[in-house]
Amino acid sequence: MTSRHRAVGDEKAAAPDRGELGINCGWAKKVRGVSAFIGSPIQDPLAYDYICGYLVIMNQTATTARALAALGHEARLNVYRLLVRAGEEGLIIGDIAEHTGIPLSTLAHHLRQLVSAGLVIQEKRGREVVNRVDYEVMNRALRFLTDECCQGVTLKEDAA
């Protein structure tokens, strides 16, 4: 690793502020002309804020897309809705299977998809695995979908 890369890594590790999604947007401002996110050097710190904000939006788009894809299967949507109704206490896998009628092996697959998308948290308690909805992730996805509601859309005029 070159000294320039070490300096960037040191600045990144030392930076205290992280964005809403845990992305550290402030560290590259401290190293002149270095950007880990785009190929060309950044000349204007304000431009970096814009670029970093765009990256956060892109990351939130990807996260929301994964969550919606996981919920795009009828069985997973039913399991998720059941867990939402169960609240903070969550449910063990056997109870989910009993309520939904999904075989345990199939249910394990669906829960793995929901956990992978970040929608469900699994916690081992002794021999049981408790499944709970991550309400912060759920609310963030809903906020992402509704934040710009009714803000209007400006259409580009046809140049022809």
mmCIF file of C-alpha atoms in Angstrom:
data_model
loop_
_atom_site.group_PDB
_atom_site.id
_atom_site.type_symbol
_atom_site.label_atom_id
_atom_site.label_comp_id
_atom_site.label_asym_id
_atom_site.label_seq_id
_atom_site.Cartn_x
_atom_site.Cartn_y
_atom_site.Cartn_z
ATOM 1 C CA MET A 1 0.000 0.000 0.000
ATOM 2 C CA THR A 2 1.384 3.436 -0.868
ATOM 3 C CA SER A 3 1.654 6.240 1.653
ATOM 4 C CA ARG A 4 -1.181 8.065 -0.120
ATOM 5 C CA HIS A 5 -3.466 5.054 0.377
ATOM 6 C CA ARG A 6 -2.481 4.790 4.019
ATOM 7 C CA ALA A 7 -3.268 8.476 4.512
ATOM 8 C CA VAL A 8 -6.697 8.011 2.976
ATOM 9 C CA GLY A 9 -7.344 4.958 5.130
ATOM 10 C CA ASP A 10 -6.180 6.809 8.257
ATOM 11 C CA GLU A 11 -8.452 9.760 7.482
ATOM 12 C CA LYS A 12 -11.340 7.410 6.816
ATOM 13 C CA ALA A 13 -10.848 5.603 10.110
ATOM 14 C CA ALA A 14 -10.501 8.840 12.058
ATOM 15 C CA ALA A 15 -13.580 10.541 10.591
ATOM 16 C CA PRO A 16 -16.329 10.713 13.233
ATOM 17 C CA ASP A 17 -19.357 11.558 11.089
ATOM 18 C CA ARG A 18 -21.278 8.947 9.178
ATOM 19 C CA GLY A 19 -24.332 9.436 7.026
ATOM 20 C CA GLU A 20 -27.797 8.058 7.694
ATOM 21 C CA LEU A 21 -26.854 4.701 6.153
ATOM 22 C CA GLY A 22 -23.446 4.441 7.832
ATOM 23 C CA ILE A 23 -21.573 5.787 4.801
ATOM 24 C CA ASN A 24 -18.748 8.103 5.760
ATOM 25 C CA CYS A 25 -18.994 11.030 3.366
ATOM 26 C CA GLY A 26 -16.665 13.430 5.173
ATOM 27 C CA TRP A 27 -13.323 11.653 5.065
ATOM 28 C CA ALA A 28 -12.293 12.478 1.476
ATOM 29 C CA LYS A 29 -12.728 16.213 2.133
ATOM 30 C CA LYS A 30 -9.723 16.008 4.440
ATOM 31 C CA VAL A 31 -7.436 14.614 1.746
ATOM 32 C CA ARG A 32 -6.971 17.106 -1.113
ATOM 33 C CA GLY A 33 -7.878 15.850 -4.562
ATOM 34 C CA VAL A 34 -8.470 12.250 -3.507
ATOM 35 C CA SER A 35 -11.742 10.478 -4.003
ATOM 36 C CA ALA A 36 -12.449 6.815 -3.438
ATOM 37 C CA PHE A 37 -15.897 7.151 -4.964
ATOM 38 C CA ILE A 38 -15.204 8.626 -8.407
ATOM 39 C CA GLY A 39 -12.291 8.386 -10.828
ATOM 40 C CA SER A 40 -11.360 12.088 -11.035
ATOM 41 C CA PRO A 41 -10.065 14.273 -8.204
ATOM 42 C CA ILE A 42 -12.576 16.514 -6.467
ATOM 43 C CA GLN A 43 -11.750 20.206 -6.770
ATOM 44 C CA ASP A 44 -14.693 21.658 -4.864
ATOM 45 C CA PRO A 45 -15.743 20.332 -1.422
ATOM 46 C CA LEU A 46 -19.353 21.365 -2.118
ATOM 47 C CA ALA A 47 -19.340 19.185 -5.213
ATOM 48 C CA TYR A 48 -18.265 16.298 -3.016
ATOM 49 C CA ASP A 49 -21.266 16.826 -0.743
ATOM 50 C CA TYR A 50 -23.520 16.589 -3.784
ATOM 51 C CA ILE A 51 -21.775 13.479 -5.042
ATOM 52 C CA CYS A 52 -21.836 11.904 -1.604
ATOM 53 C CA GLY A 53 -25.539 12.701 -1.219
ATOM 54 C CA TYR A 54 -26.142 11.046 -4.568
ATOM 55 C CA LEU A 55 -24.258 7.951 -3.414
ATOM 56 C CA VAL A 56 -26.401 7.779 -0.263
ATOM 57 C CA ILE A 57 -29.546 7.974 -2.400
ATOM 58 C CA MET A 58 -28.203 5.251 -4.718
ATOM 59 C CA ASN A 59 -27.402 3.055 -1.709
ATOM 60 C CA GLN A 60 -30.894 3.618 -0.257
ATOM 61 C CA THR A 61 -32.375 2.761 -3.660
ATOM 62 C CA ALA A 62 -30.453 -0.533 -3.734
ATOM 63 C CA THR A 63 -31.399 -1.335 -0.132
ATOM 64 C CA THR A 64 -35.079 -0.609 -0.766
ATOM 65 C CA ALA A 65 -35.004 -2.634 -3.989
ATOM 66 C CA ARG A 66 -33.599 -5.660 -2.113
ATOM 67 C CA ALA A 67 -36.276 -5.304 0.568
ATOM 68 C CA LEU A 68 -39.072 -5.057 -1.985
ATOM 69 C CA ALA A 69 -37.666 -7.989 -3.952
ATOM 70 C CA ALA A 70 -37.676 -10.107 -0.785
ATOM 71 C CA LEU A 71 -41.283 -9.117 -0.128
ATOM 72 C CA GLY A 72 -42.197 -9.879 -3.743
ATOM 73 C CA HIS A 73 -42.966 -13.514 -2.930
ATOM 74 C CA GLU A 74 -46.384 -14.304 -1.478
ATOM 75 C CA ALA A 75 -45.066 -16.619 1.258
ATOM 76 C CA ARG A 76 -42.394 -14.137 2.392
ATOM 77 C CA LEU A 77 -44.910 -11.309 2.414
ATOM 78 C CA ASN A 78 -47.248 -13.421 4.582
ATOM 79 C CA VAL A 79 -44.402 -14.286 6.980
ATOM 80 C CA TYR A 80 -43.341 -10.635 7.167
ATOM 81 C CA ARG A 81 -46.873 -9.411 7.851
ATOM 82 C CA LEU A 82 -47.217 -12.049 10.583
ATOM 83 C CA LEU A 83 -43.972 -10.837 12.177
ATOM 84 C CA VAL A 84 -45.161 -7.225 11.966
ATOM 85 C CA ARG A 85 -48.348 -8.230 13.807
ATOM 86 C CA ALA A 86 -46.263 -10.117 16.415
ATOM 87 C CA GLY A 87 -44.441 -6.891 17.325
ATOM 88 C CA GLU A 88 -41.180 -6.531 19.233
ATOM 89 C CA GLU A 89 -41.530 -9.950 20.879
ATOM 90 C CA GLY A 90 -41.195 -11.688 17.535
ATOM 91 C CA LEU A 91 -41.955 -15.351 16.883
ATOM 92 C CA ILE A 92 -39.971 -18.568 16.905
ATOM 93 C CA ILE A 93 -39.766 -20.538 13.686
ATOM 94 C CA GLY A 94 -42.187 -23.230 14.882
ATOM 95 C CA ASP A 95 -44.871 -20.654 15.635
ATOM 96 C CA ILE A 96 -44.408 -19.029 12.225
ATOM 97 C CA ALA A 97 -44.757 -22.426 10.549
ATOM 98 C CA GLU A 98 -47.905 -23.163 12.567
ATOM 99 C CA HIS A 99 -49.542 -19.838 11.640
ATOM 100 C CA THR A 100 -48.593 -19.903 7.957
ATOM 101 C CA GLY A 101 -48.710 -23.621 7.185
ATOM 102 C CA ILE A 102 -45.307 -23.388 5.454
ATOM 103 C CA PRO A 103 -43.076 -26.464 5.917
ATOM 104 C CA LEU A 104 -40.037 -25.804 8.127
ATOM 105 C CA SER A 105 -37.450 -26.347 5.369
ATOM 106 C CA THR A 106 -39.251 -23.938 3.032
ATOM 107 C CA LEU A 107 -39.811 -21.477 5.862
ATOM 108 C CA ALA A 108 -36.084 -21.477 6.644
ATOM 109 C CA HIS A 109 -35.397 -20.478 3.027
ATOM 110 C CA HIS A 110 -37.932 -17.636 3.139
ATOM 111 C CA LEU A 111 -36.643 -16.352 6.473
ATOM 112 C CA ARG A 112 -33.089 -16.414 5.107
ATOM 113 C CA GLN A 113 -34.239 -14.167 2.254
ATOM 114 C CA LEU A 114 -35.913 -11.728 4.656
ATOM 115 C CA VAL A 115 -32.842 -11.664 6.915
ATOM 116 C CA SER A 116 -30.555 -11.162 3.904
ATOM 117 C CA ALA A 117 -32.662 -8.172 2.810
ATOM 118 C CA GLY A 118 -32.304 -6.715 6.320
ATOM 119 C CA LEU A 119 -36.028 -6.839 7.042
ATOM 120 C CA VAL A 120 -35.898 -9.487 9.774
ATOM 121 C CA ILE A 121 -33.548 -9.900 12.716
ATOM 122 C CA GLN A 122 -32.919 -13.369 14.128
ATOM 123 C CA GLU A 123 -31.818 -13.829 17.717
ATOM 124 C CA LYS A 124 -30.839 -17.153 19.206
ATOM 125 C CA ARG A 125 -32.293 -17.747 22.674
ATOM 126 C CA GLY A 126 -31.107 -21.080 23.921
ATOM 127 C CA ARG A 127 -32.328 -23.630 21.389
ATOM 128 C CA GLU A 128 -34.888 -21.288 19.830
ATOM 129 C CA VAL A 129 -34.424 -18.700 17.103
ATOM 130 C CA VAL A 130 -36.647 -15.648 17.574
ATOM 131 C CA ASN A 131 -37.496 -13.689 14.449
ATOM 132 C CA ARG A 132 -38.395 -9.989 14.664
ATOM 133 C CA VAL A 133 -39.031 -7.262 12.148
ATOM 134 C CA ASP A 134 -36.346 -4.580 11.976
ATOM 135 C CA TYR A 135 -38.753 -1.655 12.209
ATOM 136 C CA GLU A 136 -36.049 0.902 11.458
ATOM 137 C CA VAL A 137 -35.353 -0.754 8.092
ATOM 138 C CA MET A 138 -39.065 -1.080 7.375
ATOM 139 C CA ASN A 139 -39.713 2.580 8.192
ATOM 140 C CA ARG A 140 -36.686 3.724 6.178
ATOM 141 C CA ALA A 141 -37.956 1.837 3.117
ATOM 142 C CA LEU A 142 -41.446 3.286 3.512
ATOM 143 C CA ARG A 143 -40.013 6.777 3.985
ATOM 144 C CA PHE A 144 -37.890 6.325 0.851
ATOM 145 C CA LEU A 145 -41.014 5.423 -1.126
ATOM 146 C CA THR A 146 -43.128 8.299 0.199
ATOM 147 C CA ASP A 147 -40.683 11.182 0.884
ATOM 148 C CA GLU A 148 -41.228 12.881 -2.443
ATOM 149 C CA CYS A 149 -44.939 12.204 -2.711
ATOM 150 C CA CYS A 150 -46.831 14.821 -4.694
ATOM 151 C CA GLN A 151 -43.712 16.963 -5.267
ATOM 152 C CA GLY A 152 -44.370 17.135 -8.980
ATOM 153 C CA VAL A 153 -42.350 16.049 -11.971
ATOM 154 C CA THR A 154 -40.871 18.386 -14.575
ATOM 155 C CA LEU A 155 -40.826 16.819 -18.018
ATOM 156 C CA LYS A 156 -37.984 17.601 -20.397
ATOM 157 C CA GLU A 157 -39.071 19.347 -23.563
ATOM 158 C CA ASP A 158 -38.462 17.569 -26.837
ATOM 159 C CA ALA A 159 -35.621 19.231 -28.768
ATOM 160 C CA ALA A 160 -37.055 18.222 -32.165
#
